[in-house]
Tab-separated table of C-alpha atoms in Angstrom:
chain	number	residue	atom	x	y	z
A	1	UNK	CA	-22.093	-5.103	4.887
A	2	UNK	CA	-21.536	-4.192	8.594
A	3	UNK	CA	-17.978	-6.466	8.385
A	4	UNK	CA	-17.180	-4.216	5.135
A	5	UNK	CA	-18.058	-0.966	7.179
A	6	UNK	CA	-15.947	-1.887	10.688
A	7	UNK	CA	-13.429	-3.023	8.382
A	8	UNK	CA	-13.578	0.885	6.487
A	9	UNK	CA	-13.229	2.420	10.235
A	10	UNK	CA	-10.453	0.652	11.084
A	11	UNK	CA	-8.949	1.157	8.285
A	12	UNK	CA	-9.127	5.356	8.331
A	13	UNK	CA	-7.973	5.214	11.971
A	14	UNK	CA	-5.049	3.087	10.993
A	15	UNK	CA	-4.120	4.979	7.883
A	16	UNK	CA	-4.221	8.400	9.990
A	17	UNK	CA	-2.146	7.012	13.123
A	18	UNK	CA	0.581	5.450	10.824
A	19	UNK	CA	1.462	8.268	8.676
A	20	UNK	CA	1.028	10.599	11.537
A	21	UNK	CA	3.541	8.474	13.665
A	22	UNK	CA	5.833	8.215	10.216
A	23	UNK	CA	5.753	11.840	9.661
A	24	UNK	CA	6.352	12.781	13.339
A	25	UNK	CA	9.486	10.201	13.843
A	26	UNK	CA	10.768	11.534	10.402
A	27	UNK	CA	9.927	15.394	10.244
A	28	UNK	CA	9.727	16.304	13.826
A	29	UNK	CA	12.343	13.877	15.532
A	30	UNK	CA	14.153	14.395	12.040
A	31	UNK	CA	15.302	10.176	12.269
A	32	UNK	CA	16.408	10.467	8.718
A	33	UNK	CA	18.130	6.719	8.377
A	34	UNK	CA	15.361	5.123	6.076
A	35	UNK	CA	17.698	1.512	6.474
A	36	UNK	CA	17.202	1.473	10.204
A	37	UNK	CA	13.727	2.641	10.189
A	38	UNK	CA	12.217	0.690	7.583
A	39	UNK	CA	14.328	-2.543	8.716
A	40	UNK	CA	12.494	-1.589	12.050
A	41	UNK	CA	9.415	-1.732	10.638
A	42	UNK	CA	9.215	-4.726	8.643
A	43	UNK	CA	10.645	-6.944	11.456
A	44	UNK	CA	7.677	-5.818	13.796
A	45	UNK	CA	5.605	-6.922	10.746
A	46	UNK	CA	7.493	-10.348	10.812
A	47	UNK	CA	7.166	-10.883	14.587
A	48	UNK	CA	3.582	-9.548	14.388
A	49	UNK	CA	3.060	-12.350	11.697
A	50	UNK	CA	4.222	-15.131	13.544
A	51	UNK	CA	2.372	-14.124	16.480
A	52	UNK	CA	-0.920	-13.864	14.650
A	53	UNK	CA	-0.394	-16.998	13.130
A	54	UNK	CA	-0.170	-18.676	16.552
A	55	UNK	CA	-2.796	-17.327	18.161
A	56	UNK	CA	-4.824	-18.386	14.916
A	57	UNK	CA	-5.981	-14.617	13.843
A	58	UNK	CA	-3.962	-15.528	10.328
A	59	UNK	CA	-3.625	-19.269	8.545
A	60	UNK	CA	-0.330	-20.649	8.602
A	61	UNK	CA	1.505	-18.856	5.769
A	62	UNK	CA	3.938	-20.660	3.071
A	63	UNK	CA	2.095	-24.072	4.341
A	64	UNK	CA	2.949	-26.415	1.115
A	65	UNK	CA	4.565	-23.944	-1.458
A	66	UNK	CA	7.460	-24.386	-3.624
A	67	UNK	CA	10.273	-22.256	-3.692
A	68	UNK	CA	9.950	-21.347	-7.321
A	69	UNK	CA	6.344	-19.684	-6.192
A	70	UNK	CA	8.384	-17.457	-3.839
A	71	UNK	CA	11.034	-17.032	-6.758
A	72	UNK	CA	7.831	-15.429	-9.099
A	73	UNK	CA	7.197	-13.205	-6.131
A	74	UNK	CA	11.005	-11.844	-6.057
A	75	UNK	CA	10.510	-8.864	-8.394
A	76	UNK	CA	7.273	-7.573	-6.194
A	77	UNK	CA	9.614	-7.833	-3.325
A	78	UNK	CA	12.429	-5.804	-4.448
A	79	UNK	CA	9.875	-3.257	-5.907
A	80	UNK	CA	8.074	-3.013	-1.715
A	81	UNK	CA	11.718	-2.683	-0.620
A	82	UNK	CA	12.252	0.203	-2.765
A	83	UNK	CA	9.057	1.728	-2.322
A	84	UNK	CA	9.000	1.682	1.519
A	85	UNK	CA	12.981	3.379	1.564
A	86	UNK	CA	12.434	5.761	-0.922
A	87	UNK	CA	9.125	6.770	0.506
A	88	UNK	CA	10.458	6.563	3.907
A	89	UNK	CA	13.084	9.256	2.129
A	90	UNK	CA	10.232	11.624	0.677
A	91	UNK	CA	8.053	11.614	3.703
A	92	UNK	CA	10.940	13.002	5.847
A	93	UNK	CA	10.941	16.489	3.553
A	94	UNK	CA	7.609	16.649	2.109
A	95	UNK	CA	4.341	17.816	3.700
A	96	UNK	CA	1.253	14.558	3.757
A	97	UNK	CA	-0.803	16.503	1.502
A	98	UNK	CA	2.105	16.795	-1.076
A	99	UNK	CA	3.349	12.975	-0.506
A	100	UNK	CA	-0.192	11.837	-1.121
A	101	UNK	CA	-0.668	14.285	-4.536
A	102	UNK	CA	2.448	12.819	-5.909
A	103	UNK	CA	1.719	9.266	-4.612
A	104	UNK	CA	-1.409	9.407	-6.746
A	105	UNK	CA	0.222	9.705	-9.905
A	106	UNK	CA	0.453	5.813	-9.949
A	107	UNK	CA	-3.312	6.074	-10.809
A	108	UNK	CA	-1.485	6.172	-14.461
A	109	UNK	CA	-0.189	2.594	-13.577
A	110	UNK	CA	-4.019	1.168	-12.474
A	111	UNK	CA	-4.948	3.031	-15.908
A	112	UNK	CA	-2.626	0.853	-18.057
A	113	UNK	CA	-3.292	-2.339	-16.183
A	114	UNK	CA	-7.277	-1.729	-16.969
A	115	UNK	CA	-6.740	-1.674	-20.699
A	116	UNK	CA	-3.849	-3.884	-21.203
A	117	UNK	CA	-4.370	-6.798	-18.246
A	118	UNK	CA	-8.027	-6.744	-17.626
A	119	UNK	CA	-9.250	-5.500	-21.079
A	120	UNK	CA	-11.438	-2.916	-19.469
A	121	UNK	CA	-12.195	0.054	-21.459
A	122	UNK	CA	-11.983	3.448	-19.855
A	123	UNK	CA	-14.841	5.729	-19.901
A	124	UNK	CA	-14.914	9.187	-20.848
A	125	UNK	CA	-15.236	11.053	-16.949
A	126	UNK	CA	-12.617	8.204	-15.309
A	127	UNK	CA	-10.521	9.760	-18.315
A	128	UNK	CA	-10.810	13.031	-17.328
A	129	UNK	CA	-10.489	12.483	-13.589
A	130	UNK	CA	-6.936	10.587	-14.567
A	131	UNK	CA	-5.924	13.372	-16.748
A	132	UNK	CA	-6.483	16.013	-13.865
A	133	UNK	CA	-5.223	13.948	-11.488
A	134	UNK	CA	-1.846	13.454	-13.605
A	135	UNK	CA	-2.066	17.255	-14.763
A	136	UNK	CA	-2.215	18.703	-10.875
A	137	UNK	CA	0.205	16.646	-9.393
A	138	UNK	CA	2.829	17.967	-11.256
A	139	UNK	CA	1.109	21.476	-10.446
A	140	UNK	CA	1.493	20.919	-7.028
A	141	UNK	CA	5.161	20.490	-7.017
A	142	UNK	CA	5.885	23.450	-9.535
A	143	UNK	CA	3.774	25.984	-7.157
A	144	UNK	CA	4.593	24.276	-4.037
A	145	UNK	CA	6.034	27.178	-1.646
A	146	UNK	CA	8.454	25.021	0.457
A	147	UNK	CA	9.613	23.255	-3.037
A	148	UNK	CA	12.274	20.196	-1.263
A	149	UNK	CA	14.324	18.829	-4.278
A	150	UNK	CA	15.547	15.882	-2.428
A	151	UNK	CA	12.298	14.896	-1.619
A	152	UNK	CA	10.906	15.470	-4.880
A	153	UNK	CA	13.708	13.296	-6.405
A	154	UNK	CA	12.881	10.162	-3.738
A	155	UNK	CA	9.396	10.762	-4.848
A	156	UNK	CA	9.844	9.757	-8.344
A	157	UNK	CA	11.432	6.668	-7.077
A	158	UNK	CA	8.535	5.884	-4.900
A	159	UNK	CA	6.310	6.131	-7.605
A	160	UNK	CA	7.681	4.331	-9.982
A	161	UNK	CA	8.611	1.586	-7.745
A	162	UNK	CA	5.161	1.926	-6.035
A	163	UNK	CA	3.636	1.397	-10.027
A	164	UNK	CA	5.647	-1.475	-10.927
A	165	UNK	CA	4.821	-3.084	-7.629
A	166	UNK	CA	0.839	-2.619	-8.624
A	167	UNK	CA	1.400	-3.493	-12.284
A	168	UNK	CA	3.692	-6.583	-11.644
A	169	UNK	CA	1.014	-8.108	-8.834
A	170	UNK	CA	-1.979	-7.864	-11.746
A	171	UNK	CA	0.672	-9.337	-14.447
A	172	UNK	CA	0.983	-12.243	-12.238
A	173	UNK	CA	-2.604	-13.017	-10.614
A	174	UNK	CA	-3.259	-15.613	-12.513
A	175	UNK	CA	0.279	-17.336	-11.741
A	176	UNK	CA	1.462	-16.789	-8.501
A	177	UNK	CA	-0.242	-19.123	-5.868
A	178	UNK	CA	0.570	-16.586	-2.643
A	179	UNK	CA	-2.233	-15.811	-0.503
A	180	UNK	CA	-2.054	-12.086	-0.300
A	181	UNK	CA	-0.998	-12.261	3.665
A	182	UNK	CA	1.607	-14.611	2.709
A	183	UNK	CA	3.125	-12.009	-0.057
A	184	UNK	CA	3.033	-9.369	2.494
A	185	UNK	CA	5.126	-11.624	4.805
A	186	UNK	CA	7.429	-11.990	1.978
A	187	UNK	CA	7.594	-8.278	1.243
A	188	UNK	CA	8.065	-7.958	5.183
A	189	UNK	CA	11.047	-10.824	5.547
A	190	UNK	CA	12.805	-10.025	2.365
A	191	UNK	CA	13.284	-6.652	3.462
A	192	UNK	CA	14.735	-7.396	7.210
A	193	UNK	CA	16.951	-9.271	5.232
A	194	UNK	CA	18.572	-6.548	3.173
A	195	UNK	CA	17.775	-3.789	4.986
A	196	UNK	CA	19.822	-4.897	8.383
A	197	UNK	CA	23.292	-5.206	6.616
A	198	UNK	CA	22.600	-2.137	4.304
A	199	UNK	CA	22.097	-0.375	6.598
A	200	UNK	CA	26.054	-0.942	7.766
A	201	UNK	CA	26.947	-0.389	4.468
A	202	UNK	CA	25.027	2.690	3.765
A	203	UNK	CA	26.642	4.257	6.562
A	204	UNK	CA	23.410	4.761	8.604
A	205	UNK	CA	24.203	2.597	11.307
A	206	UNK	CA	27.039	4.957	12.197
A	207	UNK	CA	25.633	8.443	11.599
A	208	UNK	CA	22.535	7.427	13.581
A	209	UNK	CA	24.703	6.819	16.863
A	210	UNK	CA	24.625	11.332	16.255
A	211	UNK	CA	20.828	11.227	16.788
A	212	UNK	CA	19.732	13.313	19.762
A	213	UNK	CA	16.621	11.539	20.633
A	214	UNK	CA	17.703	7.992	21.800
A	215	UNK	CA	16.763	8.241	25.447
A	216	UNK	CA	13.897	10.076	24.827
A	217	UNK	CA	10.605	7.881	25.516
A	218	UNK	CA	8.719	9.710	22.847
A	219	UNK	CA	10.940	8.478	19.991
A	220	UNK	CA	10.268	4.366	21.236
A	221	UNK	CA	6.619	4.652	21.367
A	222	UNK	CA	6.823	6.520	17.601
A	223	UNK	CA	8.874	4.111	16.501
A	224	UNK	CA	7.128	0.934	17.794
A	225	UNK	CA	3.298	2.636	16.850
A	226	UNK	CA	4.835	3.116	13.386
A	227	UNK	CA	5.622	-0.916	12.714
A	228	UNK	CA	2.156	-1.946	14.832
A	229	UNK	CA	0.227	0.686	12.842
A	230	UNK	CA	1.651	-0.006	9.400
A	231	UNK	CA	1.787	-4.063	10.217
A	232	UNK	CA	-2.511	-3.682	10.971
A	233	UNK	CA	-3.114	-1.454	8.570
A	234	UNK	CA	-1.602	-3.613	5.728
A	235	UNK	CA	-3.687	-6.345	6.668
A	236	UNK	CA	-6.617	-4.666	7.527
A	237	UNK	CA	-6.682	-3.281	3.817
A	238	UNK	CA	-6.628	-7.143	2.884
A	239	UNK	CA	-9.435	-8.135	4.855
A	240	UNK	CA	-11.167	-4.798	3.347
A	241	UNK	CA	-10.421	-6.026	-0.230
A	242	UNK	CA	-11.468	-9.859	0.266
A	243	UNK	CA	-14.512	-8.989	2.473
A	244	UNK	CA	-15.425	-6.364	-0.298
A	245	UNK	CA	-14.957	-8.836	-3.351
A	246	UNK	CA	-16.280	-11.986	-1.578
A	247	UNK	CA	-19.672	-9.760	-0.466
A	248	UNK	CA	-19.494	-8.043	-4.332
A	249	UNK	CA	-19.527	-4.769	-2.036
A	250	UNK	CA	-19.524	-1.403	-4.563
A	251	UNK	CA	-16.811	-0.455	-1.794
A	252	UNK	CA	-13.124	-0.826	-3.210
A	253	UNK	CA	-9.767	-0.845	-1.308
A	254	UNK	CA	-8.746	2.196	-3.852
A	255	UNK	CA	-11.934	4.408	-3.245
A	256	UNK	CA	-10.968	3.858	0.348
A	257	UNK	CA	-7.944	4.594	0.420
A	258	UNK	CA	-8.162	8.124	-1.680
A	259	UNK	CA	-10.957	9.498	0.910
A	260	UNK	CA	-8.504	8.459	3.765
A	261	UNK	CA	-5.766	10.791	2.181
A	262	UNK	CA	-8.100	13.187	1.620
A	263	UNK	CA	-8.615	12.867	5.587
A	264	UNK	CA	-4.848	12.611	6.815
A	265	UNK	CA	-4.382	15.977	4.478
A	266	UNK	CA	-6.883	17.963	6.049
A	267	UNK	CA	-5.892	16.604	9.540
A	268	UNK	CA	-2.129	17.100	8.891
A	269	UNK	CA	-2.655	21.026	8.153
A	270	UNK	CA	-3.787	21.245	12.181
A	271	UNK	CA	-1.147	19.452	13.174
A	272	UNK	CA	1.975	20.135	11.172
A	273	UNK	CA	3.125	23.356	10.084
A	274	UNK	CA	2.572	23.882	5.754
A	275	UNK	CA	2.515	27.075	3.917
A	276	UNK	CA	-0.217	27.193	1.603
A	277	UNK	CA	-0.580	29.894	-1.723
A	278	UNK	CA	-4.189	30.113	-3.552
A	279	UNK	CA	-2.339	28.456	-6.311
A	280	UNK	CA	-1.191	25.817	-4.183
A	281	UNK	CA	-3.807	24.833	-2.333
A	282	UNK	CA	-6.297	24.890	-5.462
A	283	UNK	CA	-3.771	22.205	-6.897
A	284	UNK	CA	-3.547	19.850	-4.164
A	285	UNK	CA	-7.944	20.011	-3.496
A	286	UNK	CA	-8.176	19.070	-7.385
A	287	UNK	CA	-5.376	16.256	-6.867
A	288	UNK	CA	-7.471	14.636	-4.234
A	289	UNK	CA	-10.910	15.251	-5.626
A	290	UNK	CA	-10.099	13.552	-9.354
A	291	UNK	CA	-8.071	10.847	-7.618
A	292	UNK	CA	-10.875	10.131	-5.619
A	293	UNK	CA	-13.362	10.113	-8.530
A	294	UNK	CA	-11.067	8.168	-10.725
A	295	UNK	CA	-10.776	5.494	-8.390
A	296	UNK	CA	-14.718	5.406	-7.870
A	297	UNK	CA	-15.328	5.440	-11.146
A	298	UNK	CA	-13.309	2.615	-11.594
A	299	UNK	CA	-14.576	0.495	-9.138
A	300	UNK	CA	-17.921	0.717	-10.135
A	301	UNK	CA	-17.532	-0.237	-13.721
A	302	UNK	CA	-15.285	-3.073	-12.694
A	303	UNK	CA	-17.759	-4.063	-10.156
A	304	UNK	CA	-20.990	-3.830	-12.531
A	305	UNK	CA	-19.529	-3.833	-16.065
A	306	UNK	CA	-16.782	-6.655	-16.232
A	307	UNK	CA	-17.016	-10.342	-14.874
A	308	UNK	CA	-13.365	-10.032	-13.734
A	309	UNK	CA	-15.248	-8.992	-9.914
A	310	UNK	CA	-16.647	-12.411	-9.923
A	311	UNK	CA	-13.420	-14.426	-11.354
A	312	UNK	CA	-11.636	-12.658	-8.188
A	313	UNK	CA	-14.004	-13.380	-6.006
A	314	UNK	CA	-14.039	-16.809	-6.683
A	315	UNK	CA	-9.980	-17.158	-6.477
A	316	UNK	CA	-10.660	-15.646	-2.622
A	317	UNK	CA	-12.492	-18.269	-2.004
A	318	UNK	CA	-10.360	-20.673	-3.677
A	319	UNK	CA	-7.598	-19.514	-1.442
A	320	UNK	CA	-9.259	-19.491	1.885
A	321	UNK	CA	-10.557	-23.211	1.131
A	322	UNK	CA	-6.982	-24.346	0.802
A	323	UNK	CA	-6.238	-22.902	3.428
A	324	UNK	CA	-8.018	-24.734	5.279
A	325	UNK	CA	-6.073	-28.100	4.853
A	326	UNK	CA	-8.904	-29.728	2.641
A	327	UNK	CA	-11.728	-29.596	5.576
A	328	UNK	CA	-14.515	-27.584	3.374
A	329	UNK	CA	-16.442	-29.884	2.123
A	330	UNK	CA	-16.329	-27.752	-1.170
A	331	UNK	CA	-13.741	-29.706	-3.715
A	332	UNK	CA	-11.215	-27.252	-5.727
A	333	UNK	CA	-12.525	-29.110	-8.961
A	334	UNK	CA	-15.894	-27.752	-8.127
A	335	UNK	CA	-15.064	-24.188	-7.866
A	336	UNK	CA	-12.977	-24.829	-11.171
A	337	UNK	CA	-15.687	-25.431	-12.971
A	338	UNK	CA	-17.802	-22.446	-11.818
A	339	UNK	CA	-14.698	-20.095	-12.511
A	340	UNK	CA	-14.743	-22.003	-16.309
A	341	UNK	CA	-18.683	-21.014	-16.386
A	342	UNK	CA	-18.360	-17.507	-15.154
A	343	UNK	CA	-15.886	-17.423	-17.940
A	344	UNK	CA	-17.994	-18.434	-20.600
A	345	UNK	CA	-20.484	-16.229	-19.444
């Protein structure tokens, strides 16, 4: 329980300095070339990788796996790619309370996955909380006072990318033998990869050599707290999701993760300049509050209702034993079985 709670902290201060360093290089600075930034990112998160996994804070990652595993993993990559460039686009012209109402329309997508993946019904009040979650985001944009099309537009894309991302990892769970640090690292490496010639061919490369801020010291330590931030604060939310299912913790990565927007949005209206109506700001507080509920809601019925908390649970430690190179004395047979009995229980 105390791991689980340091492992919460962290992960509010992390998610608050990230998007506050991401909206402050791309709002205030105004570095609007999402290729350059993003392919910045990610390759911190690639050297970061390598150096954890040398100093032994991560287990060696793609240690024994086929290509084809990588190959089931492509479609979750190109979905990250497009998530992190079009969000990268819609966080440049929309205000963090905004980007975080619209971002939780993919509760919709976690929805779907509950009754058609998992088979878990949906009660009555995480109904509700869906439907007024759903109902106010698209409130928020038709009464929002500074009303950016563009950004709107890239939105869209970031949620429906951002969705199929979510949906595609539960379709595969079962099938794909990736350790979730080692799908990260994919997500990371795949999109260095397409990101540094696109962003030649996209033409940001060139327009960016116009930006006034590249001997300012302010824009380096943005940029380089942006990748460190983002790169800890993906992996912190793994640790927070294995330490909560391996310790059957009530405490879910979701839950978490809707109280630290709620957080960022009430911090980013001291810091950042939004106009607010009644209208508007009654829209975005019932966003966040029904997102919030849904997602605790949904936790604890999946955590007390359905036996799918200990089948995961189980795969954790399934992963971390092979991990391991075969020196737990626990054999993968044995832990077969007891996922085959939790099954038929």
């Amino acid at each position: 329980m105390k791991i689980t709670f340091l492992l919460t902290s962290a992960f509010f201060v992390l998610f608050l300095g990230t998007n506050f360093v991401n909206k402050y290089v791309l709002s205030v600075l105004r570095f609007t070339y999402p290729t350059i930034f993003q392919g910045w990112q990610t390759l911190v998160g690639v050297v970061m990788f390598k150096a954890l996994v040398t100093t032994g804070h991560v287990d060696t990652l793609m240690s024994g796996k086929e290509w084809h595993e990588c190959a089931l993993w492509l479609p979750g990559m190109m979905c990250f790619l497009i998530s992190i460039y079009s969000g990268s686009r819609a966080l440049a012209n929309l205000p963090l309370p905004v980007f975080f109402a619209m971002q939780n329309i993919i509760l919709i997508y976690k929805g779907i996955s509950d009754i058609v993946l998992h088979k878990q019904p949906v009660t009555l009040y995480s109904y509700v909380m869906l439907m007024l979650s759903i109902l106010s985001a698209f409130a928020v944009a038709r009464t929002d006072p500074q009303f950016h099309p563009e950004g709107y537009m890239w939105m869209c894309v970031h949620v429906i990318t951002l969705g199929a991302f979510d949906f595609y990892t539960n379709l595969i769970r079962g099938r794909l033998k990736l350790r979730n640090t080692e799908r990260l690292f994919c997500c990371y490496l795949y999109s260095v990869i397409v990101l540094a010639p696109s962003s030649y061919f996209l033409g940001d490369a060139l327009d960016a050599q116009r930006f006034p801020y590249w001997y300012f010291a302010k824009f380096y330590v943005g940029c380089i707290l942006s990748g460190v931030l983002g790169m800890l604060m993906n992996l912190c939310a793994i640790r927070l999701h294995e330490a909560s299912m391996s310790n059957k913790s009530w405490i879910d990565i979701a839950s978490v993760q809707s109280a630290a927007k709620i957080l960022c949005s009430c911090a980013s209206l001291v810091f950042y300049d939004i106009k607010l109506s009644n209208a508007f700001a009654f829209c975005l507080v019932v966003n966040h509050l029904c997102s919030f509920g849904f997602n605790e809601s949904a936790s604890y019925h999946k955590m007390y209702s359905s036996p799918g908390s200990d089948l995961e649970a189980l795969d954790i430690h399934l992963n971390s034993v092979e991990s391991n190179g075969g020196k737990s004395t626990l054999k993968r047979h044995e832990l077969q079985q007891d996922l085959i009995r939790v099954e038929m229980n």
